[in-house]
Amino acid sequence: VSALGADEPPHSVENIDSTESYLVEVGHKGMYAVAIGLYTNDQGEAESQKFRYQKVPLDHRFEDSPEMKQMLADYQGELQAFGLDGLGVKPQLHPTNAVTGGEFAGSAACADCHYEEYEKWETTPHAHALQTLVDLDPARHYDPECLSCHVTGWNPQKYHPYVTGYTSLAATPHLNANGCENCHGPAARHVAVENGELELTDEENEALYEALRLEIGENEGNQEGQTLGKAVNNCLECHDLDNSPDFDFQEYWEQVKHGGDD
């Protein structure tokens, strides 16, 4: 029996080459339980092919177990006690660091120039993403696996912050939402240029603009075999099978749609 692998277990077990054994995958994050039914012949002896396999989604059909809820609450308390340092969660450089400088400014810093986009963002769930974790029972705003998609400046799939990304409500309140820079990249250097605090060559400035630019292609997120573009791939970092199984780019984009230069 193996964890990891794909988010969703395969439709059947896999025979391990040159053996009479089978590999049962249970998926990446426990979204499914896997049931194996074993049967015997008339003599009561197990036969290698006499089994049935079923993957069962752990969905709304099953009520939350009080014991599991308490275990989750205890776990969240342990995460809070350890803190990010105690968990060994260390900030890493953002992939665009060489061009953007890798430092985060926070969405409010974008509002001076991109005010229409900022006002649109404020109307979306992204703008209060961290608060949704605070309001859960138990609260989950100390959990790196949750923080990674609910704050600004984290790697969504590897559960670690980038340098100058969110660390806590007290230390980095300006990053306590899923903000502009999660899609466009860290923008503190861009803000400094626009405020006259940093001077770049024309080539450096254009490279910086290009690193932050995120264009929506004509067929972005099309479900009929079109290649997924940069924008929808960005979304899928958080809106993955585990967290957002019904995600459809065209539908979701209409809820957060913005663009253009002010």
Short mmCIF file of N, CA, C and O in Angstrom, two decimals, residues 65-185:
data_model
loop_
_atom_site.label_atom_id
_atom_site.label_comp_id
_atom_site.label_asym_id
_atom_site.label_seq_id
_atom_site.Cartn_x
_atom_site.Cartn_y
_atom_site.Cartn_z
N SER A 65 -16.25 12.64 12.19
CA SER A 65 -16.09 11.88 13.42
C SER A 65 -15.60 12.81 14.53
O SER A 65 -14.63 13.55 14.34
N PRO A 66 -16.24 12.80 15.71
CA PRO A 66 -15.77 13.64 16.83
C PRO A 66 -14.32 13.35 17.19
O PRO A 66 -13.55 14.26 17.52
N GLU A 67 -13.93 12.08 17.11
CA GLU A 67 -12.55 11.72 17.44
C GLU A 67 -11.56 12.34 16.45
O GLU A 67 -10.50 12.83 16.85
N MET A 68 -11.92 12.33 15.17
CA MET A 68 -11.04 12.91 14.16
C MET A 68 -11.00 14.42 14.27
O MET A 68 -9.96 15.05 14.06
N LYS A 69 -12.14 15.03 14.60
CA LYS A 69 -12.16 16.48 14.78
C LYS A 69 -11.26 16.89 15.94
O LYS A 69 -10.54 17.89 15.85
N GLN A 70 -11.27 16.12 17.02
CA GLN A 70 -10.40 16.41 18.15
C GLN A 70 -8.94 16.21 17.78
O GLN A 70 -8.06 16.98 18.18
N MET A 71 -8.67 15.17 16.99
CA MET A 71 -7.30 14.93 16.53
C MET A 71 -6.81 16.10 15.68
O MET A 71 -5.67 16.55 15.80
N LEU A 72 -7.69 16.63 14.82
CA LEU A 72 -7.33 17.77 13.99
C LEU A 72 -7.07 19.00 14.85
O LEU A 72 -6.11 19.74 14.62
N ALA A 73 -7.91 19.22 15.86
CA ALA A 73 -7.72 20.37 16.75
C ALA A 73 -6.39 20.25 17.50
O ALA A 73 -5.64 21.23 17.63
N ASP A 74 -6.06 19.04 17.97
CA ASP A 74 -4.79 18.83 18.67
C ASP A 74 -3.61 19.08 17.74
O ASP A 74 -2.60 19.68 18.12
N TYR A 75 -3.75 18.63 16.51
CA TYR A 75 -2.70 18.82 15.51
C TYR A 75 -2.47 20.31 15.23
O TYR A 75 -1.33 20.78 15.18
N GLN A 76 -3.56 21.06 15.04
CA GLN A 76 -3.42 22.49 14.78
C GLN A 76 -2.78 23.19 15.98
O GLN A 76 -1.99 24.13 15.81
N GLY A 77 -3.10 22.74 17.19
CA GLY A 77 -2.46 23.30 18.38
C GLY A 77 -0.97 23.03 18.39
O GLY A 77 -0.17 23.90 18.79
N GLU A 78 -0.56 21.85 17.96
CA GLU A 78 0.86 21.53 17.89
C GLU A 78 1.58 22.41 16.87
O GLU A 78 2.69 22.87 17.11
N LEU A 79 0.93 22.63 15.72
CA LEU A 79 1.53 23.49 14.71
C LEU A 79 1.74 24.90 15.23
O LEU A 79 2.77 25.54 14.98
N GLN A 80 0.75 25.42 15.97
CA GLN A 80 0.87 26.75 16.56
C GLN A 80 2.02 26.80 17.56
O GLN A 80 2.80 27.75 17.58
N ALA A 81 2.14 25.75 18.38
CA ALA A 81 3.19 25.73 19.40
C ALA A 81 4.58 25.67 18.76
O ALA A 81 5.52 26.34 19.22
N PHE A 82 4.73 24.89 17.72
CA PHE A 82 6.04 24.77 17.07
C PHE A 82 6.41 26.05 16.32
O PHE A 82 7.57 26.47 16.33
N GLY A 83 5.45 26.66 15.65
CA GLY A 83 5.75 27.80 14.79
C GLY A 83 6.49 27.34 13.54
O GLY A 83 6.93 26.19 13.44
N LEU A 84 6.64 28.25 12.59
CA LEU A 84 7.28 27.88 11.32
C LEU A 84 8.73 27.45 11.55
O LEU A 84 9.21 26.49 10.93
N ASP A 85 9.45 28.14 12.43
CA ASP A 85 10.84 27.76 12.70
C ASP A 85 10.93 26.37 13.29
O ASP A 85 11.77 25.56 12.89
N GLY A 86 10.05 26.08 14.25
CA GLY A 86 10.07 24.77 14.89
C GLY A 86 9.70 23.65 13.93
O GLY A 86 10.14 22.50 14.12
N LEU A 87 8.93 23.97 12.91
CA LEU A 87 8.56 22.97 11.91
C LEU A 87 9.62 22.82 10.82
O LEU A 87 9.50 21.96 9.95
N GLY A 88 10.64 23.68 10.87
CA GLY A 88 11.68 23.63 9.85
C GLY A 88 11.25 24.22 8.52
O GLY A 88 11.82 23.90 7.47
N VAL A 89 10.23 25.08 8.55
CA VAL A 89 9.74 25.73 7.33
C VAL A 89 10.55 26.99 7.09
O VAL A 89 10.40 27.98 7.81
N LYS A 90 11.43 26.96 6.11
CA LYS A 90 12.36 28.05 5.86
C LYS A 90 12.01 28.79 4.57
O LYS A 90 11.69 28.15 3.56
N PRO A 91 12.11 30.12 4.57
CA PRO A 91 11.84 30.88 3.34
C PRO A 91 12.85 30.55 2.25
O PRO A 91 14.03 30.34 2.51
N GLN A 92 12.36 30.51 1.01
CA GLN A 92 13.19 30.26 -0.17
C GLN A 92 13.09 31.45 -1.11
O GLN A 92 12.13 32.22 -1.07
N LEU A 93 14.09 31.61 -1.98
CA LEU A 93 14.05 32.67 -2.96
C LEU A 93 12.96 32.40 -3.99
O LEU A 93 12.75 31.26 -4.41
N HIS A 94 12.26 33.44 -4.40
CA HIS A 94 11.25 33.30 -5.44
C HIS A 94 11.94 33.01 -6.77
O HIS A 94 13.04 33.52 -7.04
N PRO A 95 11.31 32.20 -7.64
CA PRO A 95 11.94 31.88 -8.93
C PRO A 95 12.29 33.08 -9.79
O PRO A 95 13.21 33.01 -10.61
N THR A 96 11.58 34.20 -9.62
CA THR A 96 11.86 35.39 -10.42
C THR A 96 12.83 36.34 -9.73
O THR A 96 12.99 37.49 -10.15
N ASN A 97 13.49 35.88 -8.69
CA ASN A 97 14.32 36.75 -7.86
C ASN A 97 15.34 37.56 -8.65
O ASN A 97 15.57 38.74 -8.38
N ALA A 98 15.97 36.93 -9.65
CA ALA A 98 17.03 37.61 -10.40
C ALA A 98 16.51 38.85 -11.13
O ALA A 98 17.26 39.81 -11.33
N VAL A 99 15.22 38.83 -11.51
CA VAL A 99 14.64 39.97 -12.25
C VAL A 99 13.88 40.90 -11.31
O VAL A 99 14.05 42.12 -11.35
N THR A 100 13.02 40.33 -10.46
CA THR A 100 12.12 41.16 -9.64
C THR A 100 12.74 41.57 -8.31
O THR A 100 12.21 42.45 -7.63
N GLY A 101 13.82 40.92 -7.92
CA GLY A 101 14.38 41.18 -6.60
C GLY A 101 13.78 40.29 -5.55
O GLY A 101 14.31 40.15 -4.45
N GLY A 102 12.62 39.67 -5.86
CA GLY A 102 12.03 38.66 -5.00
C GLY A 102 11.38 39.16 -3.73
O GLY A 102 11.03 38.37 -2.87
N GLU A 103 11.18 40.46 -3.58
CA GLU A 103 10.58 40.98 -2.36
C GLU A 103 9.12 41.38 -2.61
O GLU A 103 8.78 41.93 -3.65
N PHE A 104 8.28 41.09 -1.61
CA PHE A 104 6.84 41.33 -1.73
C PHE A 104 6.46 42.66 -1.11
O PHE A 104 6.95 43.03 -0.03
N ALA A 105 5.56 43.37 -1.80
CA ALA A 105 5.13 44.69 -1.33
C ALA A 105 3.75 44.65 -0.69
O ALA A 105 3.42 45.53 0.11
N GLY A 106 2.93 43.67 -1.04
CA GLY A 106 1.54 43.63 -0.56
C GLY A 106 0.61 44.29 -1.55
O GLY A 106 0.99 45.21 -2.28
N SER A 107 -0.62 43.84 -1.59
CA SER A 107 -1.58 44.32 -2.59
C SER A 107 -1.89 45.80 -2.47
O SER A 107 -2.15 46.48 -3.46
N ALA A 108 -1.87 46.33 -1.25
CA ALA A 108 -2.19 47.75 -1.07
C ALA A 108 -1.20 48.63 -1.80
O ALA A 108 -1.55 49.74 -2.25
N ALA A 109 0.03 48.16 -1.95
CA ALA A 109 1.05 48.94 -2.66
C ALA A 109 0.74 49.04 -4.14
O ALA A 109 1.23 49.95 -4.83
N CYS A 110 -0.06 48.11 -4.65
CA CYS A 110 -0.43 48.13 -6.07
C CYS A 110 -1.55 49.13 -6.35
O CYS A 110 -1.75 49.55 -7.49
N ALA A 111 -2.31 49.47 -5.31
CA ALA A 111 -3.54 50.23 -5.49
C ALA A 111 -3.31 51.65 -5.99
O ALA A 111 -4.17 52.22 -6.65
N ASP A 112 -2.15 52.24 -5.69
CA ASP A 112 -1.91 53.62 -6.10
C ASP A 112 -2.00 53.79 -7.61
O ASP A 112 -2.49 54.81 -8.10
N CYS A 113 -1.51 52.80 -8.36
CA CYS A 113 -1.56 52.88 -9.82
C CYS A 113 -2.66 52.01 -10.42
O CYS A 113 -3.33 52.40 -11.35
N HIS A 114 -2.82 50.81 -9.86
CA HIS A 114 -3.78 49.85 -10.41
C HIS A 114 -5.04 49.84 -9.55
O HIS A 114 -5.44 48.80 -9.02
N TYR A 115 -5.66 50.99 -9.40
CA TYR A 115 -6.75 51.11 -8.43
C TYR A 115 -8.00 50.35 -8.84
O TYR A 115 -8.71 49.80 -7.99
N GLU A 116 -8.32 50.30 -10.13
CA GLU A 116 -9.51 49.57 -10.56
C GLU A 116 -9.33 48.07 -10.33
O GLU A 116 -10.26 47.38 -9.88
N GLU A 117 -8.14 47.56 -10.63
CA GLU A 117 -7.85 46.15 -10.40
C GLU A 117 -7.89 45.83 -8.90
O GLU A 117 -8.40 44.77 -8.49
N TYR A 118 -7.36 46.75 -8.11
CA TYR A 118 -7.36 46.55 -6.66
C TYR A 118 -8.78 46.54 -6.11
O TYR A 118 -9.11 45.69 -5.27
N GLU A 119 -9.62 47.44 -6.58
CA GLU A 119 -11.01 47.48 -6.12
C GLU A 119 -11.75 46.20 -6.50
O GLU A 119 -12.58 45.70 -5.73
N LYS A 120 -11.45 45.67 -7.68
CA LYS A 120 -12.07 44.41 -8.09
C LYS A 120 -11.60 43.28 -7.18
O LYS A 120 -12.40 42.46 -6.71
N TRP A 121 -10.29 43.23 -6.91
CA TRP A 121 -9.73 42.20 -6.04
C TRP A 121 -10.38 42.23 -4.66
O TRP A 121 -10.67 41.18 -4.09
N GLU A 122 -10.66 43.41 -4.15
CA GLU A 122 -11.27 43.52 -2.83
C GLU A 122 -12.66 42.89 -2.75
O GLU A 122 -13.12 42.55 -1.66
N THR A 123 -13.32 42.73 -3.88
CA THR A 123 -14.66 42.14 -3.89
C THR A 123 -14.62 40.60 -3.97
O THR A 123 -15.66 39.96 -3.91
N THR A 124 -13.42 40.03 -4.11
CA THR A 124 -13.30 38.58 -4.31
C THR A 124 -12.94 37.87 -3.00
O THR A 124 -12.41 38.48 -2.07
N PRO A 125 -13.19 36.55 -2.93
CA PRO A 125 -12.77 35.77 -1.75
C PRO A 125 -11.27 35.80 -1.52
O PRO A 125 -10.81 35.60 -0.40
N HIS A 126 -10.48 36.06 -2.58
CA HIS A 126 -9.03 36.12 -2.42
C HIS A 126 -8.63 37.17 -1.38
O HIS A 126 -7.64 37.01 -0.67
N ALA A 127 -9.40 38.25 -1.32
CA ALA A 127 -9.03 39.38 -0.46
C ALA A 127 -9.15 39.08 1.02
O ALA A 127 -8.56 39.77 1.85
N HIS A 128 -9.92 38.07 1.38
CA HIS A 128 -10.03 37.70 2.80
C HIS A 128 -9.75 36.21 2.98
O HIS A 128 -10.35 35.54 3.82
N ALA A 129 -8.81 35.71 2.18
CA ALA A 129 -8.52 34.27 2.19
C ALA A 129 -8.00 33.79 3.54
O ALA A 129 -8.36 32.71 4.00
N LEU A 130 -7.15 34.59 4.19
CA LEU A 130 -6.63 34.15 5.49
C LEU A 130 -7.72 34.13 6.54
O LEU A 130 -7.74 33.25 7.42
N GLN A 131 -8.65 35.08 6.48
CA GLN A 131 -9.71 35.14 7.48
C GLN A 131 -10.55 33.87 7.47
O GLN A 131 -11.05 33.44 8.51
N THR A 132 -10.70 33.25 6.30
CA THR A 132 -11.46 32.00 6.24
C THR A 132 -10.78 30.92 7.07
O THR A 132 -11.47 30.07 7.67
N LEU A 133 -9.45 30.93 7.14
CA LEU A 133 -8.74 29.95 7.97
C LEU A 133 -8.91 30.28 9.45
O LEU A 133 -9.06 29.38 10.28
N VAL A 134 -8.88 31.56 9.78
CA VAL A 134 -9.04 32.00 11.17
C VAL A 134 -10.42 31.60 11.69
O VAL A 134 -10.57 31.21 12.86
N ASP A 135 -11.42 31.67 10.82
CA ASP A 135 -12.81 31.42 11.24
C ASP A 135 -13.18 29.94 11.29
O ASP A 135 -14.27 29.60 11.76
N LEU A 136 -12.31 29.07 10.80
CA LEU A 136 -12.63 27.64 10.83
C LEU A 136 -12.58 27.10 12.26
O LEU A 136 -11.99 27.70 13.15
N ASP A 137 -13.23 25.97 12.47
CA ASP A 137 -13.21 25.31 13.77
C ASP A 137 -12.69 23.88 13.58
O ASP A 137 -13.42 23.02 13.10
N PRO A 138 -11.43 23.62 13.96
CA PRO A 138 -10.48 24.55 14.57
C PRO A 138 -9.85 25.48 13.53
O PRO A 138 -9.83 25.16 12.35
N ALA A 139 -9.33 26.61 14.00
CA ALA A 139 -8.64 27.54 13.11
C ALA A 139 -7.41 26.87 12.51
O ALA A 139 -6.76 26.04 13.15
N ARG A 140 -7.08 27.25 11.27
CA ARG A 140 -5.97 26.57 10.58
C ARG A 140 -4.93 27.55 10.04
O ARG A 140 -4.23 27.24 9.08
N HIS A 141 -4.84 28.73 10.64
CA HIS A 141 -3.90 29.72 10.11
C HIS A 141 -2.49 29.56 10.65
O HIS A 141 -1.66 30.46 10.48
N TYR A 142 -2.20 28.42 11.27
CA TYR A 142 -0.82 28.07 11.62
C TYR A 142 -0.34 26.86 10.82
O TYR A 142 0.75 26.37 11.05
N ASP A 143 -1.17 26.41 9.90
CA ASP A 143 -0.89 25.20 9.15
C ASP A 143 -0.27 25.55 7.80
O ASP A 143 -0.93 26.15 6.94
N PRO A 144 0.99 25.20 7.56
CA PRO A 144 1.63 25.54 6.28
C PRO A 144 0.87 25.03 5.06
O PRO A 144 0.85 25.70 4.02
N GLU A 145 0.24 23.86 5.17
CA GLU A 145 -0.49 23.32 4.02
C GLU A 145 -1.70 24.19 3.67
O GLU A 145 -2.15 24.18 2.53
N CYS A 146 -2.24 24.91 4.65
CA CYS A 146 -3.37 25.81 4.40
C CYS A 146 -2.87 27.22 4.05
O CYS A 146 -3.39 27.87 3.13
N LEU A 147 -1.87 27.68 4.78
CA LEU A 147 -1.35 29.03 4.55
C LEU A 147 -0.89 29.21 3.10
O LEU A 147 -1.03 30.29 2.53
N SER A 148 -0.35 28.16 2.53
CA SER A 148 0.30 28.28 1.22
C SER A 148 -0.61 28.85 0.14
O SER A 148 -0.12 29.44 -0.82
N CYS A 149 -1.93 28.70 0.29
CA CYS A 149 -2.86 29.24 -0.71
C CYS A 149 -3.74 30.36 -0.15
O CYS A 149 -4.61 30.86 -0.86
N HIS A 150 -3.52 30.74 1.09
CA HIS A 150 -4.41 31.73 1.70
C HIS A 150 -3.69 33.01 2.11
O HIS A 150 -4.32 33.91 2.68
N VAL A 151 -2.40 33.10 1.82
CA VAL A 151 -1.64 34.31 2.11
C VAL A 151 -0.80 34.65 0.89
O VAL A 151 -0.79 33.93 -0.11
N THR A 152 -0.08 35.74 0.95
CA THR A 152 0.76 36.18 -0.17
C THR A 152 2.22 35.84 0.10
O THR A 152 2.74 36.11 1.19
N GLY A 153 2.86 35.25 -0.90
CA GLY A 153 4.29 35.00 -0.80
C GLY A 153 4.67 33.61 -0.35
O GLY A 153 5.70 33.43 0.30
N TRP A 154 3.86 32.61 -0.75
CA TRP A 154 4.18 31.21 -0.43
C TRP A 154 4.16 30.37 -1.69
O TRP A 154 3.52 30.73 -2.68
N ASN A 155 4.88 29.25 -1.65
CA ASN A 155 4.79 28.27 -2.73
C ASN A 155 3.58 27.38 -2.46
O ASN A 155 3.54 26.67 -1.45
N PRO A 156 2.57 27.38 -3.34
CA PRO A 156 1.31 26.69 -3.04
C PRO A 156 1.44 25.18 -2.92
O PRO A 156 0.67 24.56 -2.19
N GLN A 157 2.38 24.58 -3.63
CA GLN A 157 2.47 23.12 -3.65
C GLN A 157 3.57 22.56 -2.74
O GLN A 157 3.55 21.39 -2.39
N LYS A 158 4.52 23.40 -2.34
CA LYS A 158 5.62 22.92 -1.51
C LYS A 158 5.53 23.42 -0.07
O LYS A 158 6.35 23.08 0.78
N TYR A 159 4.54 24.27 0.21
CA TYR A 159 4.18 24.67 1.57
C TYR A 159 5.32 25.37 2.31
O TYR A 159 5.58 25.10 3.48
N HIS A 160 6.00 26.27 1.64
CA HIS A 160 7.00 27.09 2.31
C HIS A 160 6.88 28.53 1.81
O HIS A 160 6.44 28.77 0.68
N PRO A 161 7.25 29.49 2.65
CA PRO A 161 7.19 30.89 2.22
C PRO A 161 8.38 31.24 1.34
O PRO A 161 9.43 30.59 1.39
N TYR A 162 8.19 32.27 0.54
CA TYR A 162 9.32 32.88 -0.15
C TYR A 162 9.90 33.96 0.76
O TYR A 162 9.25 34.43 1.71
N VAL A 163 11.12 34.36 0.49
CA VAL A 163 11.76 35.42 1.25
C VAL A 163 10.89 36.67 1.21
O VAL A 163 10.43 37.07 0.13
N THR A 164 10.63 37.27 2.34
CA THR A 164 9.77 38.45 2.57
C THR A 164 8.29 38.13 2.38
O THR A 164 7.47 39.04 2.37
N GLY A 165 7.92 36.86 2.23
CA GLY A 165 6.51 36.48 2.17
C GLY A 165 5.88 36.47 3.55
O GLY A 165 6.53 36.78 4.56
N TYR A 166 4.62 36.10 3.61
CA TYR A 166 3.86 36.10 4.87
C TYR A 166 4.52 35.17 5.90
O TYR A 166 4.94 34.06 5.59
N THR A 167 4.57 35.66 7.15
CA THR A 167 5.06 34.82 8.25
C THR A 167 4.05 34.72 9.39
O THR A 167 3.92 33.67 10.01
N SER A 168 3.32 35.81 9.68
CA SER A 168 2.31 35.76 10.73
C SER A 168 1.41 36.99 10.63
O SER A 168 1.77 37.99 9.99
N LEU A 169 0.26 36.92 11.28
CA LEU A 169 -0.66 38.07 11.30
C LEU A 169 0.00 39.29 11.92
O LEU A 169 -0.21 40.42 11.48
N ALA A 170 0.82 39.07 12.96
CA ALA A 170 1.45 40.19 13.65
C ALA A 170 2.60 40.78 12.84
O ALA A 170 2.74 42.01 12.75
N ALA A 171 3.42 39.92 12.23
CA ALA A 171 4.64 40.40 11.57
C ALA A 171 4.39 40.89 10.15
O ALA A 171 5.07 41.81 9.68
N THR A 172 3.45 40.29 9.43
CA THR A 172 3.24 40.64 8.03
C THR A 172 1.75 40.81 7.71
O THR A 172 1.20 40.12 6.86
N PRO A 173 1.07 41.74 8.37
CA PRO A 173 -0.37 41.91 8.14
C PRO A 173 -0.70 42.35 6.71
O PRO A 173 -1.82 42.13 6.25
N HIS A 174 0.26 42.97 6.00
CA HIS A 174 0.00 43.43 4.64
C HIS A 174 -0.03 42.28 3.63
O HIS A 174 -0.37 42.49 2.46
N LEU A 175 0.29 41.06 4.08
CA LEU A 175 0.30 39.91 3.19
C LEU A 175 -0.72 38.86 3.61
O LEU A 175 -0.62 37.69 3.21
N ASN A 176 -1.73 39.27 4.39
CA ASN A 176 -2.66 38.30 4.98
C ASN A 176 -3.86 37.99 4.08
O ASN A 176 -4.99 37.92 4.53
N ALA A 177 -3.60 37.80 2.79
CA ALA A 177 -4.65 37.43 1.84
C ALA A 177 -3.97 36.82 0.62
O ALA A 177 -2.74 36.84 0.50
N ASN A 178 -4.76 36.27 -0.28
CA ASN A 178 -4.20 35.79 -1.54
C ASN A 178 -4.18 36.97 -2.50
O ASN A 178 -5.18 37.28 -3.15
N GLY A 179 -3.05 37.64 -2.53
CA GLY A 179 -2.98 38.93 -3.19
C GLY A 179 -2.43 38.91 -4.60
O GLY A 179 -2.11 37.86 -5.18
N CYS A 180 -2.29 40.12 -5.15
CA CYS A 180 -1.86 40.33 -6.54
C CYS A 180 -0.57 39.59 -6.87
O CYS A 180 -0.43 39.01 -7.94
N GLU A 181 0.37 39.61 -5.92
CA GLU A 181 1.71 39.09 -6.21
C GLU A 181 1.77 37.57 -6.26
O GLU A 181 2.76 37.02 -6.74
N ASN A 182 0.73 36.90 -5.80
CA ASN A 182 0.72 35.45 -5.94
C ASN A 182 0.61 35.02 -7.40
O ASN A 182 1.08 33.96 -7.78
N CYS A 183 -0.02 35.86 -8.22
CA CYS A 183 -0.12 35.57 -9.64
C CYS A 183 0.95 36.30 -10.44
O CYS A 183 1.54 35.74 -11.36
N HIS A 184 1.21 37.56 -10.08
CA HIS A 184 2.11 38.38 -10.90
C HIS A 184 3.56 38.33 -10.45
O HIS A 184 4.45 38.71 -11.21
N GLY A 185 3.80 37.87 -9.23
CA GLY A 185 5.16 37.80 -8.73
C GLY A 185 5.48 38.95 -7.79
O GLY A 185 4.77 39.97 -7.76
#
